[in-house]
Coordinates of C-alpha atoms in Angstrom, one line a residue:
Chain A
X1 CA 45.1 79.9 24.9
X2 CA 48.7 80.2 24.7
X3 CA 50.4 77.9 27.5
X4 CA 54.1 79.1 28.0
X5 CA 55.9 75.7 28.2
X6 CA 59.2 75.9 29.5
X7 CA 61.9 74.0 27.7
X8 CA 63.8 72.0 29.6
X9 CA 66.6 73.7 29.3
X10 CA 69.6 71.7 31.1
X11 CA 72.3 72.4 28.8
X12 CA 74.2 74.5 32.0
X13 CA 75.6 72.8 34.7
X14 CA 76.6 73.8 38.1
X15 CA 80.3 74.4 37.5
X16 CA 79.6 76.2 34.3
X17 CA 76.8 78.5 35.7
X18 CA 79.6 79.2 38.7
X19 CA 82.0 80.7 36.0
X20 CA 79.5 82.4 34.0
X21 CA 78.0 84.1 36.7
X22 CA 81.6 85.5 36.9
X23 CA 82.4 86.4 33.2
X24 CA 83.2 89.0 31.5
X25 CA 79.8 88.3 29.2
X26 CA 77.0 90.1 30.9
X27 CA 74.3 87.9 28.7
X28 CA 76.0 84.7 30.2
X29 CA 75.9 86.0 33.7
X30 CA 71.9 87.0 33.3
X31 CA 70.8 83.7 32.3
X32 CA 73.4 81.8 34.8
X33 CA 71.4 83.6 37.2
X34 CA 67.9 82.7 36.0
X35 CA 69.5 79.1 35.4
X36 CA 70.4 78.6 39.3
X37 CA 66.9 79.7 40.5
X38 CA 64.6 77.7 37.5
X39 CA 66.9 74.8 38.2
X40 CA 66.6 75.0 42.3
X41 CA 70.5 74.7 42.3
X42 CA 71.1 74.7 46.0
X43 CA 74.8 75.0 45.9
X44 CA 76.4 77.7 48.6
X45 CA 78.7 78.9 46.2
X46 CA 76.1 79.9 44.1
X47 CA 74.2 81.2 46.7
X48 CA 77.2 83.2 47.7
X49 CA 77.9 84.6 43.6
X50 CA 74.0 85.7 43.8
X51 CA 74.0 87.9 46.7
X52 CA 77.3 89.5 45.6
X53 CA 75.6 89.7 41.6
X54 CA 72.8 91.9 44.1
X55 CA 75.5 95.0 44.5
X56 CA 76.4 94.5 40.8
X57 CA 77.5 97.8 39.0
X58 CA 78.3 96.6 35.7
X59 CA 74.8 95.3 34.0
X60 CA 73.2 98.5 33.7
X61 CA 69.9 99.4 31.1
X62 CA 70.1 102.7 29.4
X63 CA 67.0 103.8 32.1
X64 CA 69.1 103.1 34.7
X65 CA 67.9 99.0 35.4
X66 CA 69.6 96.1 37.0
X67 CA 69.0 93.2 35.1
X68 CA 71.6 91.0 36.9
X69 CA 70.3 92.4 39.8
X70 CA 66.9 91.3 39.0
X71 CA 67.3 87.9 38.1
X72 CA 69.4 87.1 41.5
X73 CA 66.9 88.8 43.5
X74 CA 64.6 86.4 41.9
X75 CA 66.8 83.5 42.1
X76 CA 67.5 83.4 45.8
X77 CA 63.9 83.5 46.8
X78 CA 63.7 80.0 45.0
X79 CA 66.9 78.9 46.7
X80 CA 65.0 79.0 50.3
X81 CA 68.5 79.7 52.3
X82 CA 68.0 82.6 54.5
X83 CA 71.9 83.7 54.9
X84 CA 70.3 85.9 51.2
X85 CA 68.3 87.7 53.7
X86 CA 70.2 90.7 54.9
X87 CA 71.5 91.3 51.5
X88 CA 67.8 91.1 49.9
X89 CA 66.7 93.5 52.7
X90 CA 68.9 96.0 51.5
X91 CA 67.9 95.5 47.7
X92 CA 64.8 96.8 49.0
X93 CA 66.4 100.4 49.1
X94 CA 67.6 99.9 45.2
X95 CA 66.6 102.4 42.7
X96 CA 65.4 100.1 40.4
X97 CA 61.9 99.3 40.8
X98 CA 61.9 95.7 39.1
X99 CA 64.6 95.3 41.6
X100 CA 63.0 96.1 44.8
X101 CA 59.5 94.1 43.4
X102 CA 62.0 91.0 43.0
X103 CA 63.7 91.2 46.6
X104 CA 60.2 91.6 48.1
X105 CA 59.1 88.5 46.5
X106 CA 62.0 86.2 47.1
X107 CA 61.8 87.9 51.1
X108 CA 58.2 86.5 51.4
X109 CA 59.5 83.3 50.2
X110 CA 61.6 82.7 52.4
X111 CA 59.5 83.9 55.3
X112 CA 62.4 85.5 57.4
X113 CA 59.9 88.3 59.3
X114 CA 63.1 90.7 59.9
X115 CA 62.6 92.4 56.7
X116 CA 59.0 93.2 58.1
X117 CA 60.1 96.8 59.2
X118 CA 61.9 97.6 56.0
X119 CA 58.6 96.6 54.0
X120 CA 56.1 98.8 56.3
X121 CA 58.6 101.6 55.5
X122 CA 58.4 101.5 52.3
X123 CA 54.2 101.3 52.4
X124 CA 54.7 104.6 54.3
X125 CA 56.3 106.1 51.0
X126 CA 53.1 108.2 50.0
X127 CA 51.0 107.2 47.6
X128 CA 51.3 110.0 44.8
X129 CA 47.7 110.3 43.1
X130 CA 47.9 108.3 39.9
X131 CA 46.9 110.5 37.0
X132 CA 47.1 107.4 34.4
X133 CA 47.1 104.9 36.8
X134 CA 50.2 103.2 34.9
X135 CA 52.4 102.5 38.3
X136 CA 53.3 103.3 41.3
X137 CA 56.3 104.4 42.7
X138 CA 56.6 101.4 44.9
X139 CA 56.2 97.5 44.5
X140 CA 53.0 98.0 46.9
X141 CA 51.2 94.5 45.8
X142 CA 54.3 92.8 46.1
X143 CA 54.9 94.7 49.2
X144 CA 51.4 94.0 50.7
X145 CA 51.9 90.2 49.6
X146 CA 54.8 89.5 51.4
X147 CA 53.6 90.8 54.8
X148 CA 50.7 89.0 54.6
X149 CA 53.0 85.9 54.1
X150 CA 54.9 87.0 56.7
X151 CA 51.8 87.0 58.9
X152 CA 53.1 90.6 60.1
X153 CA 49.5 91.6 62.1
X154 CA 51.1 93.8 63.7
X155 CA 50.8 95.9 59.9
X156 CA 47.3 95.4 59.6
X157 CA 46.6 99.3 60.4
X158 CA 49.2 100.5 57.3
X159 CA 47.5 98.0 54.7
X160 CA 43.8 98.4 55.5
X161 CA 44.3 101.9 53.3
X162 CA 45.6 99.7 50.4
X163 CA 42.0 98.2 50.0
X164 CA 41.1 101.4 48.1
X165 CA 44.3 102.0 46.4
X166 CA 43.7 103.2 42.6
X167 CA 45.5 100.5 41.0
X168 CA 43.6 97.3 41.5
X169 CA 46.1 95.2 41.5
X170 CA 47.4 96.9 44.6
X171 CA 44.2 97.5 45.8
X172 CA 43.7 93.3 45.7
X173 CA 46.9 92.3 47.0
X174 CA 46.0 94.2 50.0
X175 CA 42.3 92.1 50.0
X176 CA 44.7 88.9 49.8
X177 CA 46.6 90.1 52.7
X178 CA 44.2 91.2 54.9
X179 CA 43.0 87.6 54.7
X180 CA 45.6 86.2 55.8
X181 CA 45.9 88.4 58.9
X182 CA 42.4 87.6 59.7
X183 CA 42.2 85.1 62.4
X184 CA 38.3 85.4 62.8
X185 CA 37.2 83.4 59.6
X186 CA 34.6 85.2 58.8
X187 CA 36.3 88.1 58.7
X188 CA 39.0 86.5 56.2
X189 CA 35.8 85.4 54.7
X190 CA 35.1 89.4 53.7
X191 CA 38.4 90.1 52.2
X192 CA 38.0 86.8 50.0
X193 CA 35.5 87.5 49.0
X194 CA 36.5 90.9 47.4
X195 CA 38.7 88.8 45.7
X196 CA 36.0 87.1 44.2
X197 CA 33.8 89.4 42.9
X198 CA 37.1 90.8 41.6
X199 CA 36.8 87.8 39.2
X200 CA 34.2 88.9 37.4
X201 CA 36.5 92.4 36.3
X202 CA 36.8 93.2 32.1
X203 CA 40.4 93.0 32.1
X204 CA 41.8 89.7 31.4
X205 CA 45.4 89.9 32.9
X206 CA 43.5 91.3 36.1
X207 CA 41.6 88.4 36.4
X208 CA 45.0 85.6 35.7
X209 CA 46.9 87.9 38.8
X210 CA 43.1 87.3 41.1
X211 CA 43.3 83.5 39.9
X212 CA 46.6 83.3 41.3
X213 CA 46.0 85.4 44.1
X214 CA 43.2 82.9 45.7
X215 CA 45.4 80.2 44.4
X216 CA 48.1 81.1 47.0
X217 CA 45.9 81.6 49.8
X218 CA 43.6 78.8 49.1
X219 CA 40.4 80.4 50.1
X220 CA 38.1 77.5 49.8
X221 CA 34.8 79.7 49.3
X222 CA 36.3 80.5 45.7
X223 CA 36.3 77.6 44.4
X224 CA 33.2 77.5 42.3
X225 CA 33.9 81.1 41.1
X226 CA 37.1 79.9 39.9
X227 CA 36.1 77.0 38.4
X228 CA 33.3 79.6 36.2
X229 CA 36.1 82.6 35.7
X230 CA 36.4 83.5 31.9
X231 CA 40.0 82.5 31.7
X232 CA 42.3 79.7 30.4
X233 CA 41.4 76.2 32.4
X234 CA 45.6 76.1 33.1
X235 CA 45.2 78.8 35.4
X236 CA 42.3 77.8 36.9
X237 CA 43.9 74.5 37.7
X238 CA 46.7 75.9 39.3
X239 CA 44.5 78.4 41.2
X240 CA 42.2 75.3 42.5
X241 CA 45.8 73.8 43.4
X242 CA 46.6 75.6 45.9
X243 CA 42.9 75.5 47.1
X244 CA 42.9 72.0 47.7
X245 CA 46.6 71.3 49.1
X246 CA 45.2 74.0 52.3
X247 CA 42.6 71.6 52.8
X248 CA 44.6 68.7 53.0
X249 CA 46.9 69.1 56.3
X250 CA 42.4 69.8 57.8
X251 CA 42.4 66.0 57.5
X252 CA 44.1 62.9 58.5
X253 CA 45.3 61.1 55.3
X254 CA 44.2 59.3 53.5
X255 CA 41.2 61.0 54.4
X256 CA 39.6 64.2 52.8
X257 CA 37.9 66.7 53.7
X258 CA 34.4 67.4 52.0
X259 CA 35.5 70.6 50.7
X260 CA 38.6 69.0 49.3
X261 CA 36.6 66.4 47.4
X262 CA 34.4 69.2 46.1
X263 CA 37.0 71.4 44.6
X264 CA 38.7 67.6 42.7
X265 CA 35.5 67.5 41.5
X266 CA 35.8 71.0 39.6
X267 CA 39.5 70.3 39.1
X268 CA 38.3 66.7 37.1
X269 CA 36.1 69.3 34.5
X270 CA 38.5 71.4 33.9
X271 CA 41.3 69.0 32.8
Chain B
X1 CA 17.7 83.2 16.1
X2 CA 17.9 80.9 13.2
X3 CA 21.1 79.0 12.4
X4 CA 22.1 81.3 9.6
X5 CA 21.5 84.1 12.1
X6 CA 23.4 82.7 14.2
X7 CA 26.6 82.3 11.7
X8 CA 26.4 85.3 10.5
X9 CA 26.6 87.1 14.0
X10 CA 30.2 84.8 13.9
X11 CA 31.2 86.1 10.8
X12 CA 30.2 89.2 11.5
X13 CA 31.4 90.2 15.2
X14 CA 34.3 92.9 15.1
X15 CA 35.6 93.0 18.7
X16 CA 37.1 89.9 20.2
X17 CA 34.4 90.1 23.0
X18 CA 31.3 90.3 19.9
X19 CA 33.2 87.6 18.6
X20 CA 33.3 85.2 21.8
X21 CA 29.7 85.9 22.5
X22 CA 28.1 85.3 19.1
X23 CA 30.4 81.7 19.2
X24 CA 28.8 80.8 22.9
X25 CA 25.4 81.6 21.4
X26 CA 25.7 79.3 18.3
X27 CA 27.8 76.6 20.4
X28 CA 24.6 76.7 23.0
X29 CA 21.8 76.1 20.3
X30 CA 23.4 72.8 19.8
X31 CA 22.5 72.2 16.3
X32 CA 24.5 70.1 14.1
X33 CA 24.7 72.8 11.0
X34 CA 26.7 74.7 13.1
X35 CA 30.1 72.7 13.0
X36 CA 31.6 73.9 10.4
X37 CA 31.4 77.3 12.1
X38 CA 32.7 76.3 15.2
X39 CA 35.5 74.4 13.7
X40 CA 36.1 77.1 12.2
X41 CA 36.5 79.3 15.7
X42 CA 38.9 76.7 16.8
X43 CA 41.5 78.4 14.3
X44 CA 40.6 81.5 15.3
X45 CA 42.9 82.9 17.7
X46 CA 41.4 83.9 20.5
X47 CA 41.2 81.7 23.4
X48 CA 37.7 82.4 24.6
X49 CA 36.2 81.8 21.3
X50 CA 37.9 78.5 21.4
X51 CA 36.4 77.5 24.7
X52 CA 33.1 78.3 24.1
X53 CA 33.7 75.7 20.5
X54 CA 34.9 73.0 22.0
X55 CA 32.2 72.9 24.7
X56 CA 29.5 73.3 21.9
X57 CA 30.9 70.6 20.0
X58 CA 31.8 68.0 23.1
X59 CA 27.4 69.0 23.2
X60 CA 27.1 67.8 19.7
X61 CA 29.1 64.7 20.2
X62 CA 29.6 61.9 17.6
X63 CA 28.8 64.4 14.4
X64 CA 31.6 66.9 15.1
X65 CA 34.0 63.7 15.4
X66 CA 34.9 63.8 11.2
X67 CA 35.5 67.0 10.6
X68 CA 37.9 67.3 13.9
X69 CA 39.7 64.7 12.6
X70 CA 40.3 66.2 9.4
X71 CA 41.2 69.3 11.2
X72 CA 43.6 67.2 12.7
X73 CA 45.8 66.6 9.8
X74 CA 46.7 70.2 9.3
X75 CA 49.4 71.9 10.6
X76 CA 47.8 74.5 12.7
X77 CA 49.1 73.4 16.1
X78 CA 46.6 75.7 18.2
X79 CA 43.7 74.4 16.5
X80 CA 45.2 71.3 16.4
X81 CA 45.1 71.3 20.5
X82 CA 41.6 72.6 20.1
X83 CA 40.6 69.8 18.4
X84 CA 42.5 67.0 20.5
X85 CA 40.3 68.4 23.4
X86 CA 37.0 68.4 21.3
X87 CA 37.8 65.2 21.0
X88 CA 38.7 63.9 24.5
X89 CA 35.4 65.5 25.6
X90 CA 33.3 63.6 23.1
X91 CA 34.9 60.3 24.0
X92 CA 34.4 58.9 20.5
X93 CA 36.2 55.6 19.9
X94 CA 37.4 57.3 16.5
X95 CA 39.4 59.7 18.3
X96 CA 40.7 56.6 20.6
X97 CA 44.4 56.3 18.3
X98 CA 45.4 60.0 18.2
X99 CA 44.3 60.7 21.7
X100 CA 46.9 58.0 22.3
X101 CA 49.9 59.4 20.7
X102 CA 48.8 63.0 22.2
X103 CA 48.9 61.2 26.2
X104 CA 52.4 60.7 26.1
X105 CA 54.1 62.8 23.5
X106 CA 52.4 65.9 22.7
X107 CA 55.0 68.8 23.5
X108 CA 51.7 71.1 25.2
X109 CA 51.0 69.9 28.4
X110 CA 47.4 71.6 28.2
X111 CA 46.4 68.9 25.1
X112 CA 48.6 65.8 27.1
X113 CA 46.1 66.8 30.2
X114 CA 42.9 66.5 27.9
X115 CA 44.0 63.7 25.9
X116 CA 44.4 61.5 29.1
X117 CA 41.3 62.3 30.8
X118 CA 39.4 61.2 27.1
X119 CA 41.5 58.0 27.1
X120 CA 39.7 57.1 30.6
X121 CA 36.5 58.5 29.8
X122 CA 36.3 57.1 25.6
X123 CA 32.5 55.4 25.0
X124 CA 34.0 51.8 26.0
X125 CA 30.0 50.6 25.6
X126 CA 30.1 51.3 21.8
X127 CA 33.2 48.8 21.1
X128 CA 32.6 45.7 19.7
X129 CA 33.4 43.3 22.5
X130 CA 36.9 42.2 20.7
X131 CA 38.2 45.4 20.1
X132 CA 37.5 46.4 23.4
X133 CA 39.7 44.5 25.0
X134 CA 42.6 45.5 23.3
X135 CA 41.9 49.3 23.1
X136 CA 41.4 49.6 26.6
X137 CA 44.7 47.5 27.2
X138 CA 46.4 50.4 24.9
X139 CA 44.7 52.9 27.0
X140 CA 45.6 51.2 30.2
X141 CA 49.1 51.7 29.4
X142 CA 49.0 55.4 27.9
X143 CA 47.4 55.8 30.9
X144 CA 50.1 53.9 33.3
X145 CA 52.7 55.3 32.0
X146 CA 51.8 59.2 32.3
X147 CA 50.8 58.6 35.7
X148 CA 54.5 57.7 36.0
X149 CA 56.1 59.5 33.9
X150 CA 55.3 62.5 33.4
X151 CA 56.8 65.7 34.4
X152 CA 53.8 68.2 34.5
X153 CA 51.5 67.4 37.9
X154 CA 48.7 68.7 35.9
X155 CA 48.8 65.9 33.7
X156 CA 49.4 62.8 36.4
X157 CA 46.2 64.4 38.1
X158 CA 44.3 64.0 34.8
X159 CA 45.8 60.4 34.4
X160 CA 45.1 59.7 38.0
X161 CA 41.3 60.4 36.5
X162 CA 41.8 58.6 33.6
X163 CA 42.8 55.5 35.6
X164 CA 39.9 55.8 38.0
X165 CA 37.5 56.2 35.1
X166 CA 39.0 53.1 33.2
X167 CA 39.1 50.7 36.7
X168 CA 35.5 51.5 37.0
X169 CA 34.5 50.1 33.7
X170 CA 36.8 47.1 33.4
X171 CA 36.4 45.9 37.1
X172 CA 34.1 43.2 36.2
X173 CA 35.7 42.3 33.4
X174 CA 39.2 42.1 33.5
X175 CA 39.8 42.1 38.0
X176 CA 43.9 41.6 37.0
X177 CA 43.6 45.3 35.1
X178 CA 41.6 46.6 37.8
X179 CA 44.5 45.2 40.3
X180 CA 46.9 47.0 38.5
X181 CA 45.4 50.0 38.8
X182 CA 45.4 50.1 42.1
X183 CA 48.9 49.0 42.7
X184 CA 49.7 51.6 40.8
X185 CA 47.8 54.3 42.0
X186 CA 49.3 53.0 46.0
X187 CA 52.6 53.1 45.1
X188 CA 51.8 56.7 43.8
X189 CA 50.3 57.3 47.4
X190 CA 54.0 57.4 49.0
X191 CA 56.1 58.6 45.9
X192 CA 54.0 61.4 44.2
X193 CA 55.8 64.5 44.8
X194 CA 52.8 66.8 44.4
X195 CA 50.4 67.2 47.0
X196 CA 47.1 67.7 45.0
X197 CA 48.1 64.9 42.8
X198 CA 48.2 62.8 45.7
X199 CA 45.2 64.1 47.1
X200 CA 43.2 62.9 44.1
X201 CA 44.7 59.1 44.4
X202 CA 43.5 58.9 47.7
X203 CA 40.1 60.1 46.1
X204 CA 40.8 57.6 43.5
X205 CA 41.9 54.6 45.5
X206 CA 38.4 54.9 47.2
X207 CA 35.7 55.6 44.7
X208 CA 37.7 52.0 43.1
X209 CA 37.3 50.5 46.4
X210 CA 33.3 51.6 46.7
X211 CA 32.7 51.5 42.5
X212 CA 32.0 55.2 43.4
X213 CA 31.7 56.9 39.5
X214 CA 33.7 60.4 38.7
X215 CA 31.1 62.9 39.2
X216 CA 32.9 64.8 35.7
X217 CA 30.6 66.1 32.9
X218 CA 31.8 64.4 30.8
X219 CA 30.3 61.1 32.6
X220 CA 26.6 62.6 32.3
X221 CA 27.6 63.4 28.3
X222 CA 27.7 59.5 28.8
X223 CA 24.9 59.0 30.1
X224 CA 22.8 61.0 27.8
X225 CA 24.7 59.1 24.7
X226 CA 23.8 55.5 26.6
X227 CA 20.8 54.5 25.0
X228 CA 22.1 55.7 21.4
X229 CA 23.8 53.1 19.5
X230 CA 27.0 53.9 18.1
X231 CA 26.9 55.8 14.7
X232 CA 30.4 54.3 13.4
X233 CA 30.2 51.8 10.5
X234 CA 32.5 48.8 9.8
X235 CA 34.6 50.8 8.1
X236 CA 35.3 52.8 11.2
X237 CA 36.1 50.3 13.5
X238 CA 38.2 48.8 10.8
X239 CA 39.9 51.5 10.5
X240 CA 41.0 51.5 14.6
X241 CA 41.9 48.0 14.4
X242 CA 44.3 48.9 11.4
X243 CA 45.5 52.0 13.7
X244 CA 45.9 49.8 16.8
X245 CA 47.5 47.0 14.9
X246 CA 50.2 49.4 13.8
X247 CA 50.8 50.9 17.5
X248 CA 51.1 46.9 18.3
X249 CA 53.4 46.0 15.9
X250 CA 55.6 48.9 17.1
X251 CA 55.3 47.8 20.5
X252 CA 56.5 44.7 19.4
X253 CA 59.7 46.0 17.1
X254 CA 60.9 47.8 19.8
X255 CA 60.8 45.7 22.7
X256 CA 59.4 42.1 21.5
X257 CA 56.8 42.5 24.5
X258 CA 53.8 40.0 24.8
X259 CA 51.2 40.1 22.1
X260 CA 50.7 38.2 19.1
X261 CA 49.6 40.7 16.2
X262 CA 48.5 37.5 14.3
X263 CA 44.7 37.7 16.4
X264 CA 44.0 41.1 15.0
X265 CA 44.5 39.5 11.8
X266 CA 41.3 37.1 12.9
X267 CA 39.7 40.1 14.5
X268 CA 39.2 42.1 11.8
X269 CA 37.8 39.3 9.5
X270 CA 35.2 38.7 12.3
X271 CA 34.7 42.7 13.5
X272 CA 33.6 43.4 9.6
X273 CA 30.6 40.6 10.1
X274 CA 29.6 40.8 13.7
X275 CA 28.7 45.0 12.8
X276 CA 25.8 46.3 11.2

């Protein structure tokens, strides 16, 4: 099991990461970027450096990428101020594809629905048939995620298809989504549970994205098959995480409720 | 399948899933000629493998405890971690000092977690009634001070379990511990930042309050092991005393806190007679 641990890297500070985000060093101004967003450096000035970094020209891969744009698209979702979101929304329409997957993200975290008719556009991009089944031509899971996030029903119709997309991660961010949208919870119930049984799949790195997947919308009817998924107990934890903190607001602290105790209980063996 | 069979399949499997499987099978027939082998797996790369080792040997208990500590003084640091949680989950008192320095220094928060559940969950019942006292006051504070302390939420839940664990057994005994336990553990009801942490104080603060015991595997592990009497000679326990002694007299370098190192002096005349 190999834990990434991330150093606590502090050497940057506030003022510094301001001027290197404006340097003429285009490795300083990438990892000022990261820096702001690991660090949750909630500073307007920064905020207002990132969102300009998102129409930057002059950090460009041989294939055409946008690393700077990447990591500031990453970094404002984690700053949670909302004046990013007009400028994220039209990173959406970027040509690099990293690009687009990191604006869709940082959107759903900051849970602003106006992008919602930008990101049903771009599920409306037709889905080419995948020959290898290597990628798609749009970030659909991220895509799928944030709308059901967003709690966009009104999208339901345009993801439903997803559930039998050919890439499976696609195919089970739309199962994640669609539980969200449920309201009937039995219904939510059905979609969960594809996200279950998708926890028994061969591949490994499948089965970490599924893990985090039920993690983040807590269904509590996976916690067992979590608990018994081949895969490190780190994950696991997380996953069960996020299980239990969407049973806590279902009781009055410092009471519990019984399905909160049950999934400590699995936490306690796996620690 | 015989033991041998049942190596050789290890040695044997070509494919990392062949591999994983023939460990799980030789971990599951729980026999002690197997921990060599499954030492063995611990350095072997490949995660799953691992897992399925360190739950056979936590299953073989007290045995495996030698040769993980030898393990222990090499310099692989993934099988090192392996080991560290083999330990924790056996809860021997042999593994009591390094599961102490791993609570509140190791860099991998994956081995801290581990490490501080086994400090709550060590085979108290084995210790000589002495030594007890003073190990558990060791892993009281280990214990204390990651729930504090640490910067992981991962590994304040495990010492939020660590600290239950430990209240449980010392309530009788020593009610001023127990108290400070649960001052602890309220004040971490307001400040704790992370909601599941928080979740399992609450949990906490009332399985102390109704002597409820952690439902973990780990406790039924215990149970079995209850009637057995504990394999570790004089020499053993001598050895802790020695290993505690030193952490004490650190203690005391640094900060000149409470505790005269002169009674472990006394101790370990008497803990060589009182044991069989």
């Amino acid at each position: 099991m190999s834990e990434s641990e991330l150093p606590d890297d502090n050497q940057l500070t506030l003022e510094q990461a301001l001027i290197n985000l404006q340097c003429e060093d285009l490795g300083l101004r990438i990892y000022a970027a990261w820096w702001l967003g690991r660090f949750r450096v909630k500073d307007s000035r920064a905020i207002a450096l990132l969102i300009n970094a998102l129409a930057d020209e002059a950090d460009r891969t041989d294939a055409g990428g946008y690393p700077l744009r990447r990591n500031a698209a990453r970094a404002l979702g984690k700053l949670g101020d909302r004046s990013a979101v007009s400028a994220l929304i039209r990173s959406l329409d970027c040509e690099d594809f990293y690009v687009r997957e990191a604006a869709a993200q940082s959107l759903e975290m900051l849970g602003d629905i106006a992008c919602v008719p930008k990101l049903l556009e771009m599920l409306n991009t037709p889905i080419t048939s995948e020959v290898s089944g290597l990628e798609s031509e749009q970030p659909f899971d991220a895509i799928l995620e944030a709308l059901g996030t967003l709690g966009a029903v009104e999208t339901i119709p345009q993801i439903l298809p997803f559930l039998e997309h050919p890439i499976p991660r696609v195919k089970y961010a739309a199962a994640r989504a669609m539980y969200q949208l449920s309201s009937d919870p039995e219904t939510a119930a059905q979609y969960g549970n594809i996200l279950i049984n998708a926890l028994s799949n061969n591949d490994l790195q499948l089965r970490r994205t599924v893990l985090s997947d039920l993690g983040a919308i807590g269904y509590l009817g996976a916690a067992e098959a979590i608990s018994n998924t081949m895969a490190e107990n780190s994950l696991k934890l997380i996953s069960l995480k996020g299980v239990l903190e969407k049973q806590i607001p279902l009781a009055t602290p410092p009471d519990l409720t019984a399905g909160a105790v049950r999934v400590m209980a699995l936490m306690d063996d796996l620690l | 399948m015989s033991l041998s069979q049942l190596i050789q399949a290890v040695e044997e499997a070509d494919s990392s899933r062949r591999l994983l499987e023939a460990v799980q099978n030789l971990a599951n027939a729980r026999l002690e000629g197997a921990i060599p082998t499954l030492i063995e797996a611990l350095s072997y790369n490949n995660p799953g493998a691992a897992v399925a080792a360190v739950d056979g040997l936590i299953l073989l208990g007290d045995p495996a405890v030698p040769a993980l500590l030898e393990l222990l003084d090499m310099h692989n640091y993934t099988a090192r971690s392996w080991a560290i949680r083999a330990l924790a989950g056996i809860g021997d008192p042999r593994g009591l000092v390094t599961l102490l320095g791993v609570a509140t220094a190791d860099f991998a928060f994956s081995v801290r977690r581990a490490a501080v559940k086994g400090l709550g969950l060590m085979k108290w019942h084995w210790f000589p009634d002495e030594l007890r006292e003073i190990a558990q006051e060791e892993a009281l504070e280990a214990l204390l001070f990651v729930a504090h302390q640490d910067d992981e939420w991962v590994v304040r839940y495990a010492a939020v379990v660590g600290l239950q664990a430990l209240a449980m057994t010392i309530a009788d005994t020593y009610p001023h511990w127990r108290s400070e336990i649960q001052s602890q553990l309220e004040q971490m009801a307001n400040k704790e930042q992370t909601l599941a942490v928080r979740a399992r104080v609450w949990l906490a603060l009332k399985n102390i309050q109704h002597n409820i015991q952690p439902e973990a595997h780990t406790s039924i592990n215990l149970e079995e092991s209850e009637a057995k009497k504990s394999p570790l000679t004089p020499d053993d326990w001598q050895d802790i005393l020695n290993k505690l002694y030193e952490i004490k007299s650190q203690e005391r370098a640094e900060n000149l806190e409470e505790g005269d190192p002169r009674r472990f002096q006394k101790l370990a005349a008497a803990i060589g007679k009182d044991q069989p």
